[in-house]
JSON list of C-alpha atoms in Angstrom, two decimals:
[
{"chain": "L", "resi": 233, "resn": "MET", "atom": "CA", "xyz": [147.30, 86.24, 14.81]},
{"chain": "L", "resi": 234, "resn": "THR", "atom": "CA", "xyz": [150.11, 87.26, 17.13]},
{"chain": "L", "resi": 235, "resn": "GLY", "atom": "CA", "xyz": [150.07, 84.14, 19.31]},
{"chain": "L", "resi": 236, "resn": "LEU", "atom": "CA", "xyz": [149.70, 86.43, 22.34]},
{"chain": "L", "resi": 237, "resn": "SER", "atom": "CA", "xyz": [146.67, 86.88, 24.58]},
{"chain": "L", "resi": 238, "resn": "PRO", "atom": "CA", "xyz": [145.10, 90.36, 24.72]},
{"chain": "L", "resi": 239, "resn": "GLU", "atom": "CA", "xyz": [146.39, 90.75, 28.30]},
{"chain": "L", "resi": 240, "resn": "ARG", "atom": "CA", "xyz": [149.98, 90.07, 27.23]},
{"chain": "L", "resi": 241, "resn": "ILE", "atom": "CA", "xyz": [149.63, 92.33, 24.20]},
{"chain": "L", "resi": 242, "resn": "PHE", "atom": "CA", "xyz": [148.46, 95.30, 26.26]},
{"chain": "L", "resi": 243, "resn": "SER", "atom": "CA", "xyz": [151.05, 94.60, 28.94]},
{"chain": "L", "resi": 244, "resn": "ARG", "atom": "CA", "xyz": [153.78, 94.88, 26.29]},
{"chain": "L", "resi": 245, "resn": "ILE", "atom": "CA", "xyz": [152.55, 98.13, 24.75]},
{"chain": "L", "resi": 246, "resn": "HIS", "atom": "CA", "xyz": [150.92, 99.86, 27.73]},
{"chain": "L", "resi": 247, "resn": "ARG", "atom": "CA", "xyz": [153.39, 102.78, 27.83]},
{"chain": "L", "resi": 248, "resn": "ARG", "atom": "CA", "xyz": [152.65, 103.70, 24.20]},
{"chain": "L", "resi": 249, "resn": "TYR", "atom": "CA", "xyz": [149.07, 102.46, 23.92]},
{"chain": "L", "resi": 250, "resn": "ASP", "atom": "CA", "xyz": [147.15, 105.69, 24.55]},
{"chain": "L", "resi": 251, "resn": "ARG", "atom": "CA", "xyz": [149.40, 107.80, 22.32]},
{"chain": "L", "resi": 252, "resn": "CYS", "atom": "CA", "xyz": [149.10, 105.37, 19.43]},
{"chain": "L", "resi": 253, "resn": "ASN", "atom": "CA", "xyz": [145.33, 105.22, 19.82]},
{"chain": "L", "resi": 254, "resn": "ARG", "atom": "CA", "xyz": [145.21, 109.00, 19.60]},
{"chain": "L", "resi": 255, "resn": "ILE", "atom": "CA", "xyz": [147.07, 108.77, 16.27]},
{"chain": "L", "resi": 256, "resn": "LEU", "atom": "CA", "xyz": [144.86, 105.96, 14.95]},
{"chain": "L", "resi": 257, "resn": "SER", "atom": "CA", "xyz": [141.70, 107.94, 15.76]},
{"chain": "L", "resi": 258, "resn": "LEU", "atom": "CA", "xyz": [143.11, 111.21, 14.33]},
{"chain": "L", "resi": 259, "resn": "GLY", "atom": "CA", "xyz": [142.68, 112.72, 17.79]},
{"chain": "L", "resi": 260, "resn": "ARG", "atom": "CA", "xyz": [138.97, 111.86, 18.07]},
{"chain": "L", "resi": 261, "resn": "ASP", "atom": "CA", "xyz": [139.11, 109.04, 20.64]},
{"chain": "L", "resi": 262, "resn": "GLN", "atom": "CA", "xyz": [138.34, 111.23, 23.66]},
{"chain": "L", "resi": 263, "resn": "ALA", "atom": "CA", "xyz": [135.39, 112.87, 21.88]},
{"chain": "L", "resi": 264, "resn": "TRP", "atom": "CA", "xyz": [134.00, 109.38, 21.18]},
{"chain": "L", "resi": 265, "resn": "ARG", "atom": "CA", "xyz": [134.42, 108.44, 24.82]},
{"chain": "L", "resi": 266, "resn": "ARG", "atom": "CA", "xyz": [132.80, 111.66, 26.04]},
{"chain": "L", "resi": 267, "resn": "ARG", "atom": "CA", "xyz": [129.72, 111.08, 23.90]},
{"chain": "L", "resi": 268, "resn": "GLY", "atom": "CA", "xyz": [129.20, 107.72, 25.61]},
{"chain": "L", "resi": 269, "resn": "ILE", "atom": "CA", "xyz": [130.08, 108.82, 29.14]},
{"chain": "L", "resi": 270, "resn": "ASP", "atom": "CA", "xyz": [127.53, 111.63, 28.90]},
{"chain": "L", "resi": 271, "resn": "GLN", "atom": "CA", "xyz": [124.82, 108.93, 28.80]},
{"chain": "L", "resi": 272, "resn": "LEU", "atom": "CA", "xyz": [125.91, 107.27, 32.04]},
{"chain": "L", "resi": 273, "resn": "PRO", "atom": "CA", "xyz": [124.03, 107.96, 35.30]},
{"chain": "L", "resi": 274, "resn": "ASP", "atom": "CA", "xyz": [125.50, 109.46, 38.44]},
{"chain": "L", "resi": 275, "resn": "GLY", "atom": "CA", "xyz": [126.48, 107.14, 41.27]},
{"chain": "L", "resi": 276, "resn": "ARG", "atom": "CA", "xyz": [128.77, 104.13, 41.33]},
{"chain": "L", "resi": 277, "resn": "VAL", "atom": "CA", "xyz": [130.16, 103.36, 37.86]},
{"chain": "L", "resi": 278, "resn": "LEU", "atom": "CA", "xyz": [132.32, 100.42, 36.79]},
{"chain": "L", "resi": 279, "resn": "ASP", "atom": "CA", "xyz": [134.98, 101.24, 34.19]},
{"chain": "L", "resi": 280, "resn": "LEU", "atom": "CA", "xyz": [135.23, 97.81, 32.58]},
{"chain": "L", "resi": 281, "resn": "GLY", "atom": "CA", "xyz": [138.59, 97.41, 30.85]},
{"chain": "L", "resi": 282, "resn": "ALA", "atom": "CA", "xyz": [139.80, 100.68, 32.33]},
{"chain": "L", "resi": 283, "resn": "GLY", "atom": "CA", "xyz": [143.40, 100.30, 31.19]},
{"chain": "L", "resi": 284, "resn": "THR", "atom": "CA", "xyz": [145.63, 103.26, 31.99]},
{"chain": "L", "resi": 285, "resn": "GLY", "atom": "CA", "xyz": [142.66, 105.46, 32.85]},
{"chain": "L", "resi": 286, "resn": "VAL", "atom": "CA", "xyz": [142.48, 107.64, 29.77]},
{"chain": "L", "resi": 287, "resn": "ALA", "atom": "CA", "xyz": [138.77, 108.24, 30.44]},
{"chain": "L", "resi": 288, "resn": "VAL", "atom": "CA", "xyz": [139.20, 109.38, 34.06]},
{"chain": "L", "resi": 289, "resn": "SER", "atom": "CA", "xyz": [139.15, 113.10, 33.23]},
{"chain": "L", "resi": 290, "resn": "LEU", "atom": "CA", "xyz": [135.84, 112.69, 31.37]},
{"chain": "L", "resi": 291, "resn": "PHE", "atom": "CA", "xyz": [133.82, 111.32, 34.29]},
{"chain": "L", "resi": 292, "resn": "ARG", "atom": "CA", "xyz": [131.72, 113.65, 36.41]},
{"chain": "L", "resi": 293, "resn": "ARG", "atom": "CA", "xyz": [132.40, 114.31, 40.09]},
{"chain": "L", "resi": 294, "resn": "SER", "atom": "CA", "xyz": [129.01, 112.77, 40.83]},
{"chain": "L", "resi": 295, "resn": "GLN", "atom": "CA", "xyz": [130.26, 109.45, 39.43]},
{"chain": "L", "resi": 296, "resn": "ARG", "atom": "CA", "xyz": [132.26, 107.19, 41.75]},
{"chain": "L", "resi": 297, "resn": "ILE", "atom": "CA", "xyz": [134.51, 105.13, 39.49]},
{"chain": "L", "resi": 298, "resn": "VAL", "atom": "CA", "xyz": [135.77, 101.60, 40.08]},
{"chain": "L", "resi": 299, "resn": "ALA", "atom": "CA", "xyz": [138.45, 100.73, 37.52]},
{"chain": "L", "resi": 300, "resn": "LEU", "atom": "CA", "xyz": [138.71, 97.08, 36.45]},
{"chain": "L", "resi": 301, "resn": "ASP", "atom": "CA", "xyz": [141.22, 95.55, 34.04]},
{"chain": "L", "resi": 302, "resn": "PRO", "atom": "CA", "xyz": [142.82, 92.10, 33.61]},
{"chain": "L", "resi": 303, "resn": "ALA", "atom": "CA", "xyz": [146.30, 93.58, 32.99]},
{"chain": "L", "resi": 304, "resn": "TRP", "atom": "CA", "xyz": [147.92, 95.02, 36.12]},
{"chain": "L", "resi": 305, "resn": "THR", "atom": "CA", "xyz": [150.63, 96.69, 34.04]},
{"chain": "L", "resi": 306, "resn": "MET", "atom": "CA", "xyz": [147.89, 98.81, 32.44]},
{"chain": "L", "resi": 307, "resn": "LEU", "atom": "CA", "xyz": [145.93, 99.30, 35.65]},
{"chain": "L", "resi": 308, "resn": "SER", "atom": "CA", "xyz": [149.01, 100.36, 37.63]},
{"chain": "L", "resi": 309, "resn": "ALA", "atom": "CA", "xyz": [149.16, 103.55, 35.54]},
{"chain": "L", "resi": 310, "resn": "ASN", "atom": "CA", "xyz": [145.46, 104.31, 36.19]},
{"chain": "L", "resi": 311, "resn": "PRO", "atom": "CA", "xyz": [144.93, 107.27, 38.57]},
{"chain": "L", "resi": 312, "resn": "SER", "atom": "CA", "xyz": [141.57, 105.97, 39.85]},
{"chain": "L", "resi": 313, "resn": "PRO", "atom": "CA", "xyz": [141.63, 105.42, 43.64]},
{"chain": "L", "resi": 314, "resn": "HIS", "atom": "CA", "xyz": [139.63, 102.18, 43.33]},
{"chain": "L", "resi": 315, "resn": "ARG", "atom": "CA", "xyz": [141.35, 99.65, 41.06]},
{"chain": "L", "resi": 316, "resn": "VAL", "atom": "CA", "xyz": [140.54, 95.95, 40.72]},
{"chain": "L", "resi": 317, "resn": "VAL", "atom": "CA", "xyz": [142.23, 93.27, 38.62]},
{"chain": "L", "resi": 318, "resn": "GLY", "atom": "CA", "xyz": [139.58, 91.16, 36.95]},
{"chain": "L", "resi": 319, "resn": "LYS", "atom": "CA", "xyz": [137.76, 90.15, 33.77]},
{"chain": "L", "resi": 320, "resn": "GLY", "atom": "CA", "xyz": [134.36, 91.04, 32.41]},
{"chain": "L", "resi": 321, "resn": "GLU", "atom": "CA", "xyz": [133.38, 87.39, 32.17]},
{"chain": "L", "resi": 322, "resn": "SER", "atom": "CA", "xyz": [133.64, 86.96, 35.96]},
{"chain": "L", "resi": 323, "resn": "LEU", "atom": "CA", "xyz": [133.13, 90.29, 37.73]},
{"chain": "L", "resi": 324, "resn": "PRO", "atom": "CA", "xyz": [134.27, 90.23, 41.40]},
{"chain": "L", "resi": 325, "resn": "PHE", "atom": "CA", "xyz": [131.35, 92.32, 42.64]},
{"chain": "L", "resi": 326, "resn": "ALA", "atom": "CA", "xyz": [128.03, 91.72, 44.39]},
{"chain": "L", "resi": 327, "resn": "ASP", "atom": "CA", "xyz": [124.69, 91.70, 42.60]},
{"chain": "L", "resi": 328, "resn": "ASN", "atom": "CA", "xyz": [123.03, 95.08, 41.99]},
{"chain": "L", "resi": 329, "resn": "SER", "atom": "CA", "xyz": [126.13, 97.02, 43.07]},
{"chain": "L", "resi": 330, "resn": "PHE", "atom": "CA", "xyz": [126.56, 99.56, 40.23]},
{"chain": "L", "resi": 331, "resn": "ASP", "atom": "CA", "xyz": [124.43, 102.34, 38.79]},
{"chain": "L", "resi": 332, "resn": "GLY", "atom": "CA", "xyz": [126.35, 102.28, 35.51]},
{"chain": "L", "resi": 333, "resn": "ILE", "atom": "CA", "xyz": [128.99, 100.42, 33.56]},
{"chain": "L", "resi": 334, "resn": "TRP", "atom": "CA", "xyz": [131.34, 101.98, 31.04]},
{"chain": "L", "resi": 335, "resn": "SER", "atom": "CA", "xyz": [133.46, 100.04, 28.55]},
{"chain": "L", "resi": 336, "resn": "ALA", "atom": "CA", "xyz": [135.52, 101.60, 25.75]},
{"chain": "L", "resi": 337, "resn": "PHE", "atom": "CA", "xyz": [137.47, 99.68, 23.09]},
{"chain": "L", "resi": 338, "resn": "VAL", "atom": "CA", "xyz": [137.33, 96.48, 25.13]},
{"chain": "L", "resi": 339, "resn": "PHE", "atom": "CA", "xyz": [134.65, 94.20, 23.68]},
{"chain": "L", "resi": 340, "resn": "ARG", "atom": "CA", "xyz": [136.82, 92.94, 20.78]},
{"chain": "L", "resi": 341, "resn": "ASN", "atom": "CA", "xyz": [139.29, 91.63, 23.37]},
{"chain": "L", "resi": 342, "resn": "LEU", "atom": "CA", "xyz": [136.80, 89.76, 25.55]},
{"chain": "L", "resi": 343, "resn": "GLU", "atom": "CA", "xyz": [136.85, 85.99, 25.81]},
{"chain": "L", "resi": 344, "resn": "SER", "atom": "CA", "xyz": [133.04, 85.99, 25.74]},
{"chain": "L", "resi": 345, "resn": "VAL", "atom": "CA", "xyz": [130.71, 88.89, 24.98]},
{"chain": "L", "resi": 346, "resn": "GLY", "atom": "CA", "xyz": [127.72, 86.84, 26.15]},
{"chain": "L", "resi": 347, "resn": "LYS", "atom": "CA", "xyz": [129.21, 86.06, 29.58]},
{"chain": "L", "resi": 348, "resn": "THR", "atom": "CA", "xyz": [130.31, 89.65, 30.03]},
{"chain": "L", "resi": 349, "resn": "LEU", "atom": "CA", "xyz": [126.84, 91.00, 29.29]},
{"chain": "L", "resi": 350, "resn": "THR", "atom": "CA", "xyz": [125.33, 88.46, 31.69]},
{"chain": "L", "resi": 351, "resn": "GLU", "atom": "CA", "xyz": [127.75, 89.56, 34.40]},
{"chain": "L", "resi": 352, "resn": "ALA", "atom": "CA", "xyz": [127.05, 93.22, 33.63]},
{"chain": "L", "resi": 353, "resn": "ALA", "atom": "CA", "xyz": [123.32, 92.60, 34.06]},
{"chain": "L", "resi": 354, "resn": "ARG", "atom": "CA", "xyz": [123.99, 90.88, 37.36]},
{"chain": "L", "resi": 355, "resn": "VAL", "atom": "CA", "xyz": [126.03, 93.70, 38.93]},
{"chain": "L", "resi": 356, "resn": "LEU", "atom": "CA", "xyz": [123.86, 96.53, 37.57]},
{"chain": "L", "resi": 357, "resn": "ARG", "atom": "CA", "xyz": [121.03, 97.80, 39.72]},
{"chain": "L", "resi": 358, "resn": "PRO", "atom": "CA", "xyz": [117.51, 97.67, 38.18]},
{"chain": "L", "resi": 359, "resn": "GLY", "atom": "CA", "xyz": [117.28, 100.53, 35.72]},
{"chain": "L", "resi": 360, "resn": "GLY", "atom": "CA", "xyz": [121.09, 100.72, 35.53]},
{"chain": "L", "resi": 361, "resn": "VAL", "atom": "CA", "xyz": [122.82, 101.74, 32.32]},
{"chain": "L", "resi": 362, "resn": "MET", "atom": "CA", "xyz": [125.75, 100.23, 30.45]},
{"chain": "L", "resi": 363, "resn": "VAL", "atom": "CA", "xyz": [127.46, 102.16, 27.65]},
{"chain": "L", "resi": 364, "resn": "VAL", "atom": "CA", "xyz": [129.85, 100.43, 25.25]},
{"chain": "L", "resi": 365, "resn": "VAL", "atom": "CA", "xyz": [132.08, 102.18, 22.71]},
{"chain": "L", "resi": 366, "resn": "ASP", "atom": "CA", "xyz": [134.27, 100.10, 20.42]},
{"chain": "L", "resi": 367, "resn": "ALA", "atom": "CA", "xyz": [135.71, 99.79, 16.93]},
{"chain": "L", "resi": 368, "resn": "GLY", "atom": "CA", "xyz": [134.49, 97.41, 14.26]},
{"chain": "L", "resi": 369, "resn": "ARG", "atom": "CA", "xyz": [133.78, 97.45, 10.55]},
{"chain": "L", "resi": 370, "resn": "PRO", "atom": "CA", "xyz": [131.32, 99.70, 8.67]},
{"chain": "L", "resi": 371, "resn": "LEU", "atom": "CA", "xyz": [128.02, 98.25, 7.51]},
{"chain": "L", "resi": 372, "resn": "GLY", "atom": "CA", "xyz": [128.26, 98.79, 3.75]},
{"chain": "L", "resi": 373, "resn": "ARG", "atom": "CA", "xyz": [130.17, 96.25, 1.66]},
{"chain": "L", "resi": 374, "resn": "LEU", "atom": "CA", "xyz": [132.26, 98.87, -0.17]},
{"chain": "L", "resi": 375, "resn": "SER", "atom": "CA", "xyz": [132.89, 100.92, 2.97]},
{"chain": "L", "resi": 376, "resn": "ARG", "atom": "CA", "xyz": [133.88, 97.74, 4.82]},
{"chain": "L", "resi": 377, "resn": "SER", "atom": "CA", "xyz": [136.37, 96.78, 2.10]},
{"chain": "L", "resi": 378, "resn": "VAL", "atom": "CA", "xyz": [137.96, 100.24, 2.02]},
{"chain": "L", "resi": 379, "resn": "HIS", "atom": "CA", "xyz": [138.08, 100.31, 5.83]},
{"chain": "L", "resi": 380, "resn": "ARG", "atom": "CA", "xyz": [139.74, 96.88, 5.96]},
{"chain": "L", "resi": 381, "resn": "LEU", "atom": "CA", "xyz": [142.35, 97.94, 3.40]},
{"chain": "L", "resi": 382, "resn": "GLY", "atom": "CA", "xyz": [143.01, 101.13, 5.33]},
{"chain": "L", "resi": 383, "resn": "THR", "atom": "CA", "xyz": [143.58, 99.43, 8.68]},
{"chain": "L", "resi": 384, "resn": "ALA", "atom": "CA", "xyz": [145.76, 96.78, 7.00]},
{"chain": "L", "resi": 385, "resn": "ILE", "atom": "CA", "xyz": [148.07, 99.60, 5.87]},
{"chain": "L", "resi": 386, "resn": "VAL", "atom": "CA", "xyz": [147.87, 102.01, 8.79]},
{"chain": "L", "resi": 387, "resn": "THR", "atom": "CA", "xyz": [148.02, 99.73, 11.83]},
{"chain": "L", "resi": 388, "resn": "PRO", "atom": "CA", "xyz": [151.39, 98.12, 10.96]},
{"chain": "L", "resi": 389, "resn": "LEU", "atom": "CA", "xyz": [152.82, 101.62, 10.44]},
{"chain": "L", "resi": 390, "resn": "ILE", "atom": "CA", "xyz": [151.56, 102.70, 13.88]},
{"chain": "L", "resi": 391, "resn": "GLY", "atom": "CA", "xyz": [152.92, 99.46, 15.28]},
{"chain": "L", "resi": 392, "resn": "LEU", "atom": "CA", "xyz": [156.31, 100.22, 13.74]},
{"chain": "L", "resi": 393, "resn": "MET", "atom": "CA", "xyz": [156.30, 103.62, 15.47]},
{"chain": "L", "resi": 394, "resn": "ALA", "atom": "CA", "xyz": [155.41, 101.91, 18.74]},
{"chain": "L", "resi": 395, "resn": "GLY", "atom": "CA", "xyz": [157.94, 99.13, 18.27]},
{"chain": "L", "resi": 396, "resn": "ALA", "atom": "CA", "xyz": [155.12, 96.58, 18.34]},
{"chain": "L", "resi": 397, "resn": "VAL", "atom": "CA", "xyz": [154.19, 95.59, 14.78]},
{"chain": "L", "resi": 398, "resn": "ARG", "atom": "CA", "xyz": [152.72, 92.19, 15.72]},
{"chain": "L", "resi": 399, "resn": "GLU", "atom": "CA", "xyz": [150.65, 93.67, 18.51]},
{"chain": "L", "resi": 400, "resn": "TYR", "atom": "CA", "xyz": [149.09, 96.31, 16.26]},
{"chain": "L", "resi": 401, "resn": "TRP", "atom": "CA", "xyz": [148.43, 93.76, 13.54]},
{"chain": "L", "resi": 402, "resn": "TYR", "atom": "CA", "xyz": [146.26, 92.12, 16.19]},
{"chain": "L", "resi": 403, "resn": "PHE", "atom": "CA", "xyz": [144.19, 95.33, 16.27]},
{"chain": "L", "resi": 404, "resn": "HIS", "atom": "CA", "xyz": [143.56, 95.07, 12.51]},
{"chain": "L", "resi": 405, "resn": "ARG", "atom": "CA", "xyz": [142.51, 91.43, 12.78]},
{"chain": "L", "resi": 406, "resn": "SER", "atom": "CA", "xyz": [140.32, 92.03, 15.84]},
{"chain": "L", "resi": 407, "resn": "LEU", "atom": "CA", "xyz": [138.05, 94.39, 13.89]},
{"chain": "L", "resi": 408, "resn": "ASP", "atom": "CA", "xyz": [136.59, 91.35, 12.11]},
{"chain": "L", "resi": 409, "resn": "LYS", "atom": "CA", "xyz": [136.24, 89.25, 15.25]},
{"chain": "L", "resi": 410, "resn": "LEU", "atom": "CA", "xyz": [132.68, 90.13, 16.27]},
{"chain": "L", "resi": 411, "resn": "PRO", "atom": "CA", "xyz": [129.32, 90.58, 14.51]},
{"chain": "L", "resi": 412, "resn": "HIS", "atom": "CA", "xyz": [128.13, 94.08, 13.75]},
{"chain": "L", "resi": 413, "resn": "PRO", "atom": "CA", "xyz": [126.84, 95.77, 16.94]},
{"chain": "L", "resi": 414, "resn": "GLU", "atom": "CA", "xyz": [123.40, 96.06, 15.36]},
{"chain": "L", "resi": 415, "resn": "GLU", "atom": "CA", "xyz": [123.28, 92.26, 15.56]},
{"chain": "L", "resi": 416, "resn": "MET", "atom": "CA", "xyz": [125.42, 91.64, 18.63]},
{"chain": "L", "resi": 417, "resn": "PHE", "atom": "CA", "xyz": [123.29, 93.73, 21.02]},
{"chain": "L", "resi": 418, "resn": "ARG", "atom": "CA", "xyz": [119.90, 92.96, 19.50]},
{"chain": "L", "resi": 419, "resn": "ALA", "atom": "CA", "xyz": [119.09, 90.33, 22.13]},
{"chain": "L", "resi": 420, "resn": "GLY", "atom": "CA", "xyz": [120.49, 89.62, 25.56]},
{"chain": "L", "resi": 421, "resn": "PRO", "atom": "CA", "xyz": [120.06, 90.37, 29.26]},
{"chain": "L", "resi": 422, "resn": "LEU", "atom": "CA", "xyz": [120.22, 94.15, 28.67]},
{"chain": "L", "resi": 423, "resn": "ARG", "atom": "CA", "xyz": [117.91, 96.13, 26.41]},
{"chain": "L", "resi": 424, "resn": "SER", "atom": "CA", "xyz": [119.53, 98.10, 23.60]},
{"chain": "L", "resi": 425, "resn": "ALA", "atom": "CA", "xyz": [118.12, 101.64, 23.93]},
{"chain": "L", "resi": 426, "resn": "ARG", "atom": "CA", "xyz": [120.33, 103.46, 21.44]},
{"chain": "L", "resi": 427, "resn": "LEU", "atom": "CA", "xyz": [123.10, 102.68, 18.96]},
{"chain": "L", "resi": 428, "resn": "TRP", "atom": "CA", "xyz": [125.14, 105.18, 16.98]},
{"chain": "L", "resi": 429, "resn": "ARG", "atom": "CA", "xyz": [128.06, 105.16, 14.55]},
{"chain": "L", "resi": 430, "resn": "MET", "atom": "CA", "xyz": [131.12, 107.43, 14.57]},
{"chain": "L", "resi": 431, "resn": "GLY", "atom": "CA", "xyz": [134.54, 107.71, 13.00]},
{"chain": "L", "resi": 432, "resn": "TRP", "atom": "CA", "xyz": [135.94, 106.84, 9.59]},
{"chain": "L", "resi": 433, "resn": "PHE", "atom": "CA", "xyz": [133.11, 105.27, 7.52]},
{"chain": "L", "resi": 434, "resn": "GLY", "atom": "CA", "xyz": [131.26, 104.64, 10.79]},
{"chain": "L", "resi": 435, "resn": "GLY", "atom": "CA", "xyz": [133.90, 102.15, 11.95]},
{"chain": "L", "resi": 436, "resn": "VAL", "atom": "CA", "xyz": [133.40, 103.13, 15.61]},
{"chain": "L", "resi": 437, "resn": "TYR", "atom": "CA", "xyz": [130.11, 102.53, 17.41]},
{"chain": "L", "resi": 438, "resn": "GLY", "atom": "CA", "xyz": [128.44, 103.33, 20.69]},
{"chain": "L", "resi": 439, "resn": "VAL", "atom": "CA", "xyz": [125.53, 101.55, 22.32]},
{"chain": "L", "resi": 440, "resn": "THR", "atom": "CA", "xyz": [123.44, 102.27, 25.41]},
{"chain": "L", "resi": 441, "resn": "LEU", "atom": "CA", "xyz": [122.08, 99.22, 27.22]},
{"chain": "L", "resi": 442, "resn": "ILE", "atom": "CA", "xyz": [119.57, 99.30, 30.07]},
{"chain": "L", "resi": 443, "resn": "LYS", "atom": "CA", "xyz": [118.71, 96.75, 32.75]},
{"chain": "L", "resi": 444, "resn": "SER", "atom": "CA", "xyz": [115.00, 96.18, 33.27]},
{"chain": "L", "resi": 445, "resn": "ARG", "atom": "CA", "xyz": [113.45, 97.51, 36.48]},
{"chain": "L", "resi": 446, "resn": "GLU", "atom": "CA", "xyz": [111.30, 94.41, 36.83]}
]
């Protein structure tokens, strides 16, 4: 571990963060985001963990975006007109106030996935949709081992380029932090409607979650 909180890590590397992610994903990160954003409804959408706003250009004009992030240094570079400093575990919004929630490459950095999903269910309107895209480990034992070896080699090299070796070692370690999404989203306040795998060995996933209309 780096000894730093996720907020401090991203504050330190925010100027190089998006460029390094583009390298790590071999230029596929925006395509992964677009696939998830295409499943969001029109209306008011919360960008949870919005960071510097790399997804802004992918949203539709019919979607009114509220950008939320715990790190102001990241959020200050976000071009969204509505920006709020806050955490997923305690969303500063009224009940039933969003048609959709978007979150990309954030869940591994949450203090509590359970609390964040509970808060998401609270602020979503009935029938609202949440889409999560994040990185993890592949399902197969061999694929998982090869993937772990690959990130152990590649992420320190990217960190060296960014001048933040410790911070990018955190990325490698964080990939083992959570259960597989197939397990993590199986039960909870939002119904899992669809889950898909992308990227190298399926190490990136997307999931569509829906709030009951009842």
